GROMACS .gro file of C-alpha atoms in nm:
model
  436
    1MET     CA    1   1.810  -0.472   1.922
    2ARG     CA    2   1.585  -0.734   1.783
    3GLU     CA    3   1.440  -1.001   1.975
    4GLU     CA    4   1.539  -1.320   1.863
    5ASN     CA    5   1.238  -1.568   1.809
    6LEU     CA    6   1.381  -1.955   1.881
    7ASP     CA    7   1.082  -2.091   1.668
    8ALA     CA    8   1.114  -1.884   1.366
    9VAL     CA    9   1.194  -2.078   1.045
   10LYS     CA   10   1.570  -2.076   0.976
   11VAL     CA   11   1.647  -1.946   0.607
   12LEU     CA   12   1.926  -1.923   0.365
   13LEU     CA   13   1.912  -1.564   0.128
   14VAL     CA   14   2.036  -1.606  -0.255
   15GLY     CA   15   2.093  -1.307  -0.460
   16LEU     CA   16   2.212  -1.292  -0.799
   17ASP     CA   17   2.395  -0.960  -0.909
   18THR     CA   18   2.371  -0.939  -1.303
   19GLY     CA   19   2.477  -0.581  -1.295
   20GLU     CA   20   2.136  -0.437  -1.403
   21GLU     CA   21   2.034  -0.359  -1.014
   22PRO     CA   22   2.120  -0.015  -0.910
   23ASP     CA   23   2.231  -0.111  -0.578
   24PHE     CA   24   2.245  -0.499  -0.523
   25GLU     CA   25   2.362  -0.467  -0.177
   26HIS     CA   26   2.096  -0.270  -0.075
   27SER     CA   27   1.844  -0.461  -0.226
   28MET     CA   28   1.990  -0.799  -0.042
   29GLU     CA   29   1.951  -0.559   0.309
   30GLU     CA   30   1.606  -0.510   0.192
   31LEU     CA   31   1.533  -0.885   0.151
   32LYS     CA   32   1.678  -0.946   0.485
   33SER     CA   33   1.459  -0.713   0.662
   34LEU     CA   34   1.150  -0.854   0.435
   35THR     CA   35   1.247  -1.197   0.580
   36GLU     CA   36   1.244  -1.090   0.938
   37ALA     CA   37   0.942  -0.901   0.872
   38ALA     CA   38   0.764  -1.250   0.750
   39GLU     CA   39   0.928  -1.356   1.130
   40LYS     CA   40   1.156  -1.579   0.986
   41GLN     CA   41   1.533  -1.620   1.085
   42VAL     CA   42   1.828  -1.551   0.833
   43THR     CA   43   2.067  -1.754   0.910
   44GLY     CA   44   2.323  -1.706   0.612
   45ILE     CA   45   2.371  -1.516   0.285
   46ILE     CA   46   2.515  -1.643  -0.069
   47THR     CA   47   2.537  -1.394  -0.346
   48GLN     CA   48   2.671  -1.428  -0.707
   49ARG     CA   49   2.801  -1.215  -0.976
   50MET     CA   50   2.671  -1.317  -1.324
   51GLY     CA   51   2.646  -1.153  -1.636
   52ASN     CA   52   2.297  -1.334  -1.705
   53VAL     CA   53   2.031  -1.525  -1.516
   54ASN     CA   54   2.055  -1.915  -1.572
   55ASN     CA   55   1.713  -2.026  -1.740
   56ALA     CA   56   1.701  -2.365  -1.546
   57PHE     CA   57   1.820  -2.261  -1.194
   58TYR     CA   58   1.837  -1.867  -1.209
   59ILE     CA   59   2.217  -1.906  -1.031
   60GLY     CA   60   2.496  -2.106  -1.210
   61THR     CA   61   2.490  -2.471  -1.167
   62GLY     CA   62   2.796  -2.462  -0.939
   63LYS     CA   63   2.662  -2.200  -0.731
   64VAL     CA   64   2.391  -2.449  -0.683
   65GLU     CA   65   2.583  -2.710  -0.511
   66GLU     CA   66   2.751  -2.444  -0.293
   67VAL     CA   67   2.416  -2.324  -0.207
   68ARG     CA   68   2.316  -2.714  -0.110
   69GLU     CA   69   2.627  -2.751   0.135
   70TYR     CA   70   2.557  -2.413   0.285
   71ALA     CA   71   2.185  -2.485   0.370
   72LEU     CA   72   2.330  -2.798   0.532
   73GLN     CA   73   2.571  -2.617   0.727
   74CYS     CA   74   2.356  -2.363   0.828
   75GLU     CA   75   2.075  -2.574   0.911
   76ALA     CA   76   1.832  -2.384   0.679
   77GLU     CA   77   1.492  -2.482   0.665
   78GLU     CA   78   1.394  -2.273   0.353
   79VAL     CA   79   1.608  -2.104   0.077
   80ILE     CA   80   1.468  -1.749  -0.033
   81PHE     CA   81   1.574  -1.585  -0.376
   82ASP     CA   82   1.626  -1.202  -0.399
   83ASN     CA   83   1.394  -1.188  -0.728
   84ALA     CA   84   1.105  -1.376  -0.891
   85LEU     CA   85   1.162  -1.706  -1.007
   86THR     CA   86   0.995  -1.895  -1.328
   87PRO     CA   87   0.778  -2.200  -1.217
   88SER     CA   88   1.043  -2.419  -1.376
   89GLN     CA   89   1.351  -2.262  -1.208
   90MET     CA   90   1.156  -2.303  -0.878
   91ARG     CA   91   1.089  -2.658  -0.944
   92ASN     CA   92   1.467  -2.734  -1.049
   93LEU     CA   93   1.587  -2.572  -0.759
   94GLY     CA   94   1.364  -2.763  -0.511
   95ARG     CA   95   1.449  -3.065  -0.646
   96GLU     CA   96   1.817  -3.008  -0.630
   97LEU     CA   97   1.816  -2.846  -0.320
   98GLN     CA   98   1.559  -3.074  -0.150
   99LEU     CA   99   1.422  -2.789   0.053
  100PRO     CA  100   1.114  -2.527   0.018
  101ILE     CA  101   1.204  -2.270  -0.256
  102LEU     CA  102   1.054  -1.912  -0.212
  103ASP     CA  103   1.109  -1.580  -0.436
  104ARG     CA  104   1.108  -1.237  -0.318
  105THR     CA  105   0.724  -1.234  -0.421
  106ASN     CA  106   0.639  -1.550  -0.222
  107LEU     CA  107   0.805  -1.377   0.070
  108ILE     CA  108   0.602  -1.044   0.027
  109LEU     CA  109   0.289  -1.250   0.000
  110ASP     CA  110   0.376  -1.442   0.321
  111ILE     CA  111   0.404  -1.081   0.490
  112PHE     CA  112   0.096  -0.969   0.353
  113ALA     CA  113  -0.108  -1.297   0.461
  114LEU     CA  114   0.030  -1.253   0.824
  115ARG     CA  115  -0.044  -0.878   0.844
  116ALA     CA  116  -0.420  -0.897   0.692
  117ARG     CA  117  -0.630  -0.827   0.937
  118THR     CA  118  -0.997  -0.714   0.781
  119LYS     CA  119  -1.190  -0.928   0.574
  120GLU     CA  120  -1.105  -0.730   0.251
  121ALA     CA  121  -0.749  -0.767   0.313
  122LYS     CA  122  -0.762  -1.161   0.362
  123LEU     CA  123  -0.967  -1.184   0.041
  124GLN     CA  124  -0.711  -0.967  -0.153
  125VAL     CA  125  -0.417  -1.181   0.000
  126GLU     CA  126  -0.570  -1.490  -0.074
  127ALA     CA  127  -0.625  -1.381  -0.434
  128ALA     CA  128  -0.319  -1.271  -0.487
  129ARG     CA  129  -0.147  -1.596  -0.334
  130LEU     CA  130  -0.365  -1.815  -0.538
  131GLN     CA  131  -0.272  -1.648  -0.851
  132TYR     CA  132   0.077  -1.691  -0.771
  133ILE     CA  133   0.070  -2.055  -0.728
  134LEU     CA  134  -0.161  -2.157  -1.010
  135PRO     CA  135   0.126  -2.170  -1.302
  136ARG     CA  136   0.367  -2.350  -1.026
  137LEU     CA  137   0.119  -2.645  -0.931
  138VAL     CA  138   0.362  -2.877  -1.129
  139GLY     CA  139   0.592  -3.058  -0.967
  140MET     CA  140   0.494  -2.905  -0.631
  141ARG     CA  141   0.418  -3.278  -0.478
  142GLU     CA  142   0.692  -3.553  -0.514
  143ASN     CA  143   0.431  -3.834  -0.576
  144LEU     CA  144   0.266  -3.652  -0.893
  145SER     CA  145   0.317  -3.865  -1.180
  146ARG     CA  146   0.270  -3.682  -1.524
  147GLN     CA  147   0.301  -4.024  -1.729
  148GLY     CA  148  -0.056  -4.189  -1.832
  149GLY     CA  149  -0.105  -4.531  -1.944
  150SER     CA  150  -0.053  -4.642  -2.313
  151GLY     CA  151  -0.208  -4.435  -2.568
  152GLY     CA  152  -0.492  -4.693  -2.659
  153ALA     CA  153  -0.661  -5.010  -2.540
  154ALA     CA  154  -0.692  -5.307  -2.683
  155GLY     CA  155  -0.861  -5.289  -3.064
  156GLY     CA  156  -0.671  -4.951  -3.097
  157LYS     CA  157  -0.997  -4.790  -2.953
  158GLY     CA  158  -0.870  -4.469  -2.718
  159SER     CA  159  -0.905  -4.499  -2.317
  160VAL     CA  160  -1.042  -4.248  -2.126
  161SER     CA  161  -0.803  -4.347  -1.817
  162ASN     CA  162  -0.472  -4.255  -2.046
  163ARG     CA  163  -0.340  -3.985  -1.777
  164GLY     CA  164  -0.156  -4.076  -1.448
  165ALA     CA  165  -0.288  -4.022  -1.088
  166GLY     CA  166  -0.068  -3.736  -1.078
  167GLU     CA  167  -0.205  -3.570  -1.387
  168THR     CA  168  -0.561  -3.617  -1.261
  169LYS     CA  169  -0.466  -3.477  -0.925
  170LEU     CA  170  -0.294  -3.167  -1.098
  171GLU     CA  171  -0.598  -3.107  -1.293
  172LEU     CA  172  -0.837  -3.140  -1.002
  173ASP     CA  173  -0.616  -2.883  -0.778
  174ARG     CA  174  -0.609  -2.652  -1.087
  175ARG     CA  175  -0.987  -2.639  -1.140
  176LYS     CA  176  -1.038  -2.599  -0.738
  177ILE     CA  177  -0.804  -2.284  -0.735
  178GLU     CA  178  -0.959  -2.176  -1.038
  179TYR     CA  179  -1.281  -2.184  -0.870
  180ARG     CA  180  -1.195  -2.042  -0.567
  181ILE     CA  181  -1.017  -1.738  -0.749
  182SER     CA  182  -1.372  -1.688  -0.912
  183GLU     CA  183  -1.559  -1.664  -0.573
  184LEU     CA  184  -1.298  -1.471  -0.455
  185ARG     CA  185  -1.327  -1.208  -0.746
  186LYS     CA  186  -1.710  -1.218  -0.650
  187GLU     CA  187  -1.655  -1.130  -0.307
  188LEU     CA  188  -1.402  -0.840  -0.366
  189GLU     CA  189  -1.646  -0.703  -0.629
  190GLU     CA  190  -1.915  -0.672  -0.346
  191VAL     CA  191  -1.633  -0.556  -0.098
  192SER     CA  192  -1.539  -0.302  -0.378
  193ARG     CA  193  -1.878  -0.206  -0.454
  194THR     CA  194  -1.921  -0.106  -0.057
  195ARG     CA  195  -1.610   0.085  -0.072
  196GLU     CA  196  -1.735   0.260  -0.363
  197ASN     CA  197  -2.058   0.370  -0.211
  198MET     CA  198  -1.893   0.497   0.109
  199ARG     CA  199  -1.643   0.694  -0.150
  200LYS     CA  200  -1.950   0.832  -0.326
  201LYS     CA  201  -2.106   0.967   0.016
  202ARG     CA  202  -1.768   1.158   0.090
  203SER     CA  203  -1.753   1.297  -0.281
  204GLN     CA  204  -2.102   1.435  -0.214
  205SER     CA  205  -2.000   1.617   0.106
  206ARG     CA  206  -1.757   1.841  -0.095
  207ILE     CA  207  -1.501   1.737   0.177
  208PRO     CA  208  -1.160   1.706   0.001
  209LYS     CA  209  -0.989   1.404  -0.029
  210VAL     CA  210  -0.614   1.311   0.062
  211ALA     CA  211  -0.428   1.026   0.042
  212LEU     CA  212  -0.104   0.965   0.217
  213VAL     CA  213   0.149   0.728   0.010
  214GLY     CA  214   0.508   0.652   0.026
  215TYR     CA  215   0.736   0.364   0.088
  216THR     CA  216   0.675   0.122   0.348
  217ASN     CA  217   0.773   0.213   0.684
  218ALA     CA  218   0.826   0.566   0.593
  219GLY     CA  219   0.595   0.697   0.889
  220LYS     CA  220   0.248   0.746   0.716
  221SER     CA  221   0.046   0.556   1.002
  222THR     CA  222   0.254   0.808   1.231
  223ILE     CA  223   0.142   1.117   1.028
  224LEU     CA  224  -0.212   0.962   1.039
  225ASN     CA  225  -0.239   0.898   1.409
  226HIS     CA  226  -0.078   1.266   1.535
  227MET     CA  227  -0.338   1.432   1.311
  228ILE     CA  228  -0.593   1.206   1.454
  229ALA     CA  229  -0.490   1.314   1.815
  230LEU     CA  230  -0.499   1.687   1.726
  231TYR     CA  231  -0.779   1.743   1.479
  232GLY     CA  232  -0.944   1.389   1.446
  233GLU     CA  233  -1.335   1.342   1.439
  234ASN     CA  234  -1.307   1.046   1.628
  235ARG     CA  235  -0.969   1.070   1.811
  236GLU     CA  236  -1.020   0.692   1.930
  237LYS     CA  237  -0.992   0.579   1.609
  238VAL     CA  238  -0.624   0.567   1.596
  239VAL     CA  239  -0.434   0.297   1.341
  240LEU     CA  240  -0.147   0.037   1.407
  241GLU     CA  241   0.201   0.230   1.415
  242LYS     CA  242   0.515   0.011   1.420
  243ASP     CA  243   0.865   0.027   1.298
  244MET     CA  244   0.864  -0.277   1.054
  245LEU     CA  245   0.813  -0.339   0.687
  246PHE     CA  246   0.427  -0.347   0.595
  247ALA     CA  247   0.286  -0.292   0.957
  248THR     CA  248  -0.066  -0.229   0.801
  249LEU     CA  249  -0.209  -0.330   0.502
  250ASP     CA  250  -0.555  -0.161   0.490
  251THR     CA  251  -0.656   0.169   0.351
  252ASN     CA  252  -0.780   0.396   0.675
  253VAL     CA  253  -0.976   0.664   0.609
  254ARG     CA  254  -1.005   0.943   0.888
  255CYS     CA  255  -1.199   1.301   0.895
  256ILE     CA  256  -0.968   1.577   1.019
  257CYS     CA  257  -1.096   1.858   1.122
  258PRO     CA  258  -0.840   2.160   1.186
  259GLU     CA  259  -0.990   2.422   1.405
  260GLY     CA  260  -0.975   2.767   1.254
  261GLY     CA  261  -1.102   3.119   1.386
  262SER     CA  262  -0.788   3.292   1.512
  263LYS     CA  263  -1.000   3.609   1.632
  264LYS     CA  264  -1.235   3.607   1.949
  265GLY     CA  265  -1.578   3.594   1.823
  266ALA     CA  266  -1.519   3.496   1.472
  267ALA     CA  267  -1.636   3.199   1.267
  268ALA     CA  268  -1.398   2.928   1.266
  269ASP     CA  269  -1.283   2.836   0.934
  270ASN     CA  270  -1.428   2.508   0.868
  271ARG     CA  271  -1.173   2.312   0.630
  272PRO     CA  272  -1.207   1.965   0.711
  273PHE     CA  273  -1.047   1.675   0.512
  274PHE     CA  274  -1.063   1.299   0.440
  275LEU     CA  275  -0.710   1.156   0.514
  276ALA     CA  276  -0.639   0.809   0.375
  277ASP     CA  277  -0.349   0.593   0.496
  278THR     CA  278  -0.276   0.348   0.232
  279VAL     CA  279  -0.067   0.034   0.216
  280GLY     CA  280   0.305   0.102   0.181
  281PHE     CA  281   0.508   0.036  -0.174
  282ILE     CA  282   0.848  -0.148  -0.210
  283ASP     CA  283   1.070  -0.207  -0.522
  284LYS     CA  284   0.977  -0.526  -0.718
  285LEU     CA  285   0.613  -0.511  -0.544
  286PRO     CA  286   0.443  -0.826  -0.674
  287HIS     CA  287   0.190  -0.742  -0.982
  288GLY     CA  288  -0.042  -0.983  -0.829
  289LEU     CA  289  -0.036  -0.761  -0.499
  290VAL     CA  290  -0.125  -0.440  -0.691
  291LYS     CA  291  -0.395  -0.606  -0.878
  292ALA     CA  292  -0.545  -0.754  -0.584
  293PHE     CA  293  -0.537  -0.424  -0.359
  294ARG     CA  294  -0.657  -0.232  -0.641
  295SER     CA  295  -0.990  -0.120  -0.518
  296THR     CA  296  -0.830  -0.056  -0.171
  297LEU     CA  297  -0.549   0.202  -0.371
  298GLU     CA  298  -0.853   0.331  -0.526
  299GLU     CA  299  -0.856   0.591  -0.257
  300VAL     CA  300  -0.533   0.704  -0.412
  301ARG     CA  301  -0.681   0.750  -0.770
  302PHE     CA  302  -0.955   0.960  -0.670
  303ALA     CA  303  -0.765   1.187  -0.424
  304ASP     CA  304  -0.755   1.556  -0.466
  305LEU     CA  305  -0.414   1.586  -0.316
  306ILE     CA  306  -0.154   1.333  -0.278
  307VAL     CA  307   0.084   1.347   0.033
  308HIS     CA  308   0.387   1.150  -0.064
  309VAL     CA  309   0.586   1.061   0.257
  310VAL     CA  310   0.962   0.991   0.234
  311ASP     CA  311   1.172   0.851   0.488
  312PHE     CA  312   1.461   1.112   0.494
  313SER     CA  313   1.711   0.932   0.720
  314ASP     CA  314   1.710   0.621   0.502
  315GLU     CA  315   2.030   0.679   0.248
  316HIS     CA  316   1.816   0.536  -0.071
  317TYR     CA  317   1.561   0.765   0.004
  318LYS     CA  318   1.593   0.872  -0.368
  319GLN     CA  319   1.558   0.547  -0.509
  320GLN     CA  320   1.241   0.489  -0.290
  321MET     CA  321   1.062   0.802  -0.415
  322GLU     CA  322   1.134   0.671  -0.782
  323VAL     CA  323   0.992   0.359  -0.663
  324THR     CA  324   0.663   0.547  -0.525
  325ASP     CA  325   0.640   0.736  -0.844
  326GLU     CA  326   0.631   0.447  -1.071
  327THR     CA  327   0.362   0.266  -0.866
  328LEU     CA  328   0.124   0.621  -0.863
  329LYS     CA  329   0.168   0.601  -1.248
  330SER     CA  330   0.077   0.270  -1.276
  331LEU     CA  331  -0.226   0.325  -1.060
  332GLU     CA  332  -0.311   0.629  -1.322
  333ALA     CA  333  -0.237   0.861  -0.993
  334GLY     CA  334   0.068   1.002  -1.140
  335ASP     CA  335  -0.071   1.376  -1.238
  336ILE     CA  336  -0.249   1.442  -0.884
  337PRO     CA  337  -0.122   1.748  -0.709
  338ARG     CA  338   0.145   1.635  -0.413
  339ILE     CA  339   0.306   1.766  -0.121
  340VAL     CA  340   0.647   1.551  -0.037
  341VAL     CA  341   0.693   1.522   0.316
  342TYR     CA  342   1.038   1.445   0.419
  343ASN     CA  343   0.994   1.255   0.746
  344LYS     CA  344   1.244   1.159   0.996
  345ALA     CA  345   1.445   1.447   0.938
  346ASP     CA  346   1.547   1.469   1.313
  347LYS     CA  347   1.777   1.128   1.220
  348SER     CA  348   1.981   1.313   0.960
  349GLN     CA  349   2.204   1.619   1.025
  350MET     CA  350   1.928   1.885   0.921
  351GLN     CA  351   1.875   2.143   1.186
  352ASN     CA  352   1.584   2.393   1.265
  353ILE     CA  353   1.283   2.172   1.159
  354PRO     CA  354   1.013   2.169   1.087
  355ARG     CA  355   1.122   2.340   0.751
  356LYS     CA  356   0.918   2.438   0.441
  357LYS     CA  357   0.981   2.510   0.102
  358ASP     CA  358   0.692   2.556  -0.143
  359ARG     CA  359   0.526   2.196  -0.157
  360GLN     CA  360   0.771   2.017   0.050
  361ILE     CA  361   0.800   2.007   0.432
  362TYR     CA  362   1.110   1.813   0.667
  363MET     CA  363   0.954   1.698   0.976
  364ALA     CA  364   0.989   1.453   1.245
  365ALA     CA  365   0.628   1.271   1.293
  366SER     CA  366   0.721   1.073   1.565
  367LEU     CA  367   0.839   1.395   1.754
  368ASP     CA  368   0.497   1.558   1.660
  369CYS     CA  369   0.718   1.834   1.480
  370GLY     CA  370   0.578   1.954   1.177
  371ILE     CA  371   0.234   1.795   1.184
  372GLU     CA  372   0.013   2.138   1.234
  373GLU     CA  373   0.233   2.298   0.955
  374LEU     CA  374   0.150   2.002   0.726
  375ILE     CA  375  -0.217   2.037   0.810
  376GLY     CA  376  -0.186   2.399   0.701
  377MET     CA  377  -0.001   2.294   0.408
  378ILE     CA  378  -0.265   2.036   0.308
  379THR     CA  379  -0.558   2.287   0.367
  380GLU     CA  380  -0.376   2.577   0.191
  381CYS     CA  381  -0.377   2.324  -0.132
  382VAL     CA  382  -0.704   2.146  -0.122
  383TYR     CA  383  -0.900   2.478  -0.022
  384ALA     CA  384  -0.712   2.682  -0.257
  385ASP     CA  385  -1.026   2.696  -0.505
  386ARG     CA  386  -1.243   2.831  -0.208
  387VAL     CA  387  -1.421   3.183  -0.309
  388GLU     CA  388  -1.596   3.417  -0.045
  389ARG     CA  389  -1.973   3.484  -0.169
  390GLU     CA  390  -2.280   3.697   0.003
  391PHE     CA  391  -2.635   3.582  -0.094
  392THR     CA  392  -2.990   3.580   0.046
  393VAL     CA  393  -3.164   3.216   0.112
  394PRO     CA  394  -3.559   3.225   0.125
  395TYR     CA  395  -3.715   3.079   0.429
  396ASP     CA  396  -3.881   2.804   0.231
  397LYS     CA  397  -3.523   2.688   0.125
  398GLY     CA  398  -3.385   2.594   0.456
  399ASN     CA  399  -3.203   2.286   0.315
  400VAL     CA  400  -2.955   2.529   0.148
  401VAL     CA  401  -2.892   2.690   0.448
  402SER     CA  402  -2.811   2.345   0.610
  403TYR     CA  403  -2.597   2.265   0.322
  404PHE     CA  404  -2.364   2.571   0.352
  405MET     CA  405  -2.342   2.524   0.754
  406GLU     CA  406  -2.215   2.175   0.677
  407ASN     CA  407  -1.977   2.219   0.351
  408ALA     CA  408  -1.874   2.567   0.406
  409THR     CA  409  -1.754   2.847   0.632
  410VAL     CA  410  -2.034   3.044   0.732
  411LEU     CA  411  -1.853   3.387   0.838
  412GLU     CA  412  -2.160   3.607   0.875
  413GLN     CA  413  -2.568   3.514   0.902
  414GLU     CA  414  -2.866   3.744   0.965
  415TYR     CA  415  -3.220   3.684   0.965
  416ARG     CA  416  -3.384   3.939   0.721
  417GLU     CA  417  -3.723   3.986   0.590
  418GLU     CA  418  -3.669   3.828   0.263
  419GLY     CA  419  -3.485   3.535   0.405
  420VAL     CA  420  -3.139   3.417   0.538
  421TRP     CA  421  -2.845   3.664   0.457
  422MET     CA  422  -2.519   3.481   0.440
  423ARG     CA  423  -2.130   3.548   0.388
  424VAL     CA  424  -1.952   3.267   0.341
  425ARG     CA  425  -1.653   3.096   0.182
  426CYS     CA  426  -1.720   2.774  -0.013
  427HIS     CA  427  -1.638   2.587  -0.308
  428LYS     CA  428  -1.620   2.768  -0.615
  429GLY     CA  429  -1.858   2.500  -0.746
  430ASP     CA  430  -2.123   2.562  -0.488
  431ALA     CA  431  -2.087   2.922  -0.513
  432ASP     CA  432  -2.198   2.896  -0.903
  433LYS     CA  433  -2.471   2.686  -0.807
  434PHE     CA  434  -2.611   2.855  -0.528
  435CYS     CA  435  -2.499   3.195  -0.512
  436VAL     CA  436  -2.677   3.362  -0.823
   0.00000   0.00000   0.00000
């Protein structure tokens, strides 16, 4: 049972069903969950079915009056609409309802602002918010006057002060925002370069890169934490894990080192991989946020394997999978090989989990059920191009021996007269380069 926050802002939700939404009721349920994730209290919901969007008010003019009356009745302090509003619609609704107006985009921005913890996330959220505000400056203040003075001064000469105080204030605000956006871009470029350097270092190590993606609250962070607990290089570095939308915004990368070698005395099969936990996707995710978080989401683009985590207990999981697929395509990551994880299968009627089929697995990460099986599937996929080779490294090339010790599985090793003889399982590219 959700604990009620007495200090939470009371809001009224408004939805318009034009018939184009695949599941309008689910969309409104998701809007309610987003509102609660933003730490606001839903005091009422009003919906309307209409064939077309009203260009001036989004909803019909008669419905605007109904919303005004109901907002007073339920003591709403804000009104949130289920879809993106144009600047003019937001302005008109604010004038008619005399309350702050938010749309779905604005609401998601609020959640991201609440959840941002690292410097990069805060910069990204601020950049997206300012991009959102910029075209909506007009009419945001009641005291803005857009009427200037007369077109000319005495004698017919043009006046330099022919704009009203409100218009001057508007231009000043616009310039401040544009300047701040420019500053943020520079800061984000610097952060992006740092992330790119870290990514290059990981690439040079030949360790495969795996990205966890999926709809928000599907269980990505839970999977990451359970893998860290089992085989994490640093088992203290767990990430926030909470049953809420957008619990984490930052991309967290951890090195997972599964222990191999089943026979006593046999060399452990060294098959580590980098695992990245990314920000969750959602239907109608604002374009500005995708753009602002692009440097963070680059981890997905450069992954060798994508692990698509699905909340199998959600009756709308297929629709959520489609949203994730579309988002991956927009990130130019649609063709990367993937494993599909049907998580939370324990909450459905499915028995005998974990259950594997090809590159799919049904599991329950919160119960630690299927984690080892998933790790096995990941290593099998990302190490499919590994080959076994024998070669001798001259003693004056000790750096080659060190490289294979760190980046391959050394099955056997002997010190011979001509050098160090090794039998290794390694990346095909390394075999072609060194094992000649």
